C-alpha positions as a printed Julia matrix, in Angstrom:
114×3 Matrix{Float64}:
 84.75  109.87   90.84
 83.84  106.2    90.16
 81.12  107.38   87.64
 83.85  107.67   84.87
 84.94  104.13   85.52
 81.29  102.97   85.26
 80.95  104.73   81.96
 84.15  103.2    80.58
 82.88   99.78   81.59
 79.45  100.45   79.9
 81.28  101.61   76.7
 83.39   98.43   76.62
 80.26   96.29   77.09
 78.54   98.15   74.27
 81.46   97.58   71.93
 81.36   93.83   72.74
 77.59   93.72   72.08
 77.88   95.82   68.96
 80.53   93.41   67.56
 78.34   90.41   68.34
 75.24   91.93   66.77
 76.97   93.74   63.83
 75.85   97.25   65.06
 77.7   100.31   63.9
 75.97  103.01   65.9
 74.11  103.2    69.23
 71.2   105.62   69.54
 70.64  105.4    73.28
 71.52  103.39   76.39
 69.19  102.88   79.31
 70.86  102.32   82.64
 69.03  101.22   85.82
 70.63  102.93   88.85
 69.82  101.76   92.42
 68.66  104.44   94.74
 71.48  103.55   97.32
 74.17  102.63   94.77
 76.21  105.66   95.57
 76.18  106.75   92.03
 75.7   110.48   91.45
 73.41  110.8    88.52
 74.63  114.27   87.49
 78.26  112.98   87.54
 77.37  109.92   85.51
 75.7   112.17   82.92
 78.7   114.4    82.8
 80.97  111.55   82.34
 78.81  110.14   79.53
 78.92  113.47   77.69
 82.65  113.62   78.04
 83.3   109.97   77.15
 80.91  109.59   74.14
 82.9   112.17   72.24
 85.84  109.76   72.31
 84.0   106.85   70.96
 82.52  106.64   67.44
 80.1   103.93   68.42
 78.3   106.14   71.09
 79.18  109.65   69.92
 75.61  110.51   68.95
 73.92  108.47   71.55
 71.69  109.49   74.54
 72.02  108.2    78.05
 68.72  107.49   79.85
 68.74  106.76   83.51
 65.93  104.97   85.42
 66.08  104.78   89.21
 65.45  101.62   91.07
 63.89  102.19   94.52
 65.82  100.59   97.35
 63.89   97.87   99.26
 65.05   96.14  102.42
 63.85   92.78  103.53
 63.44   91.81  107.27
 64.21   88.28  108.19
 62.36   88.49  111.48
 58.92   89.46  110.17
 59.54   88.51  106.54
 58.26   91.94  105.19
 59.88   94.47  102.78
 59.93   98.23  103.25
 61.48  101.36  101.55
 65.12  101.51  102.62
 65.62  105.23  102.31
 62.58  106.09  104.49
 63.37  103.58  107.28
 67.02  102.73  107.07
 68.23   99.33  108.68
 65.47   99.27  111.34
 62.34   97.4   110.22
 59.33   99.78  110.61
 57.0    96.7   111.3
 58.82   94.71  114.0
 61.52   97.26  114.92
 64.2    94.62  114.33
 67.66   95.07  112.69
 67.8    91.56  111.13
 67.45   93.25  107.75
 69.28   93.25  104.32
 69.08   95.22  101.18
 67.03   93.27   98.64
 67.17   95.75   95.78
 68.46   99.27   95.13
 72.28   98.97   94.83
 72.44   97.97   91.07
 73.77   99.56   88.03
 72.47   97.55   84.99
 72.29   98.12   81.24
 68.62   97.7    80.77
 68.26   98.62   77.09
 70.42   99.43   74.09
 68.84  101.15   71.06
 70.82  100.26   67.97
 70.84  102.44   64.8
């Protein structure tokens, strides 16, 4: 389960930001999760609930998850399309000269400090 590792990394990042900004409590954290990132949202939420109890900075905080739709770009016809719906084959030119443009991320979008 790599979701726990992600939460540990997020918590370390939050501690670093809190020290820089002189923040003692965090109210919420908004994560952007790519549609094809391989991160299981329910596992991530469970890991957050488990880990936040171990860290005074985030113990009362809420985790907010926003999905980023996966979009693939075709080099042949220079168009984009929804990755999950069509996969690697471009629906416009039927080519396979494609790459994932967006949708594999895991970003801290917003931190609400108390």
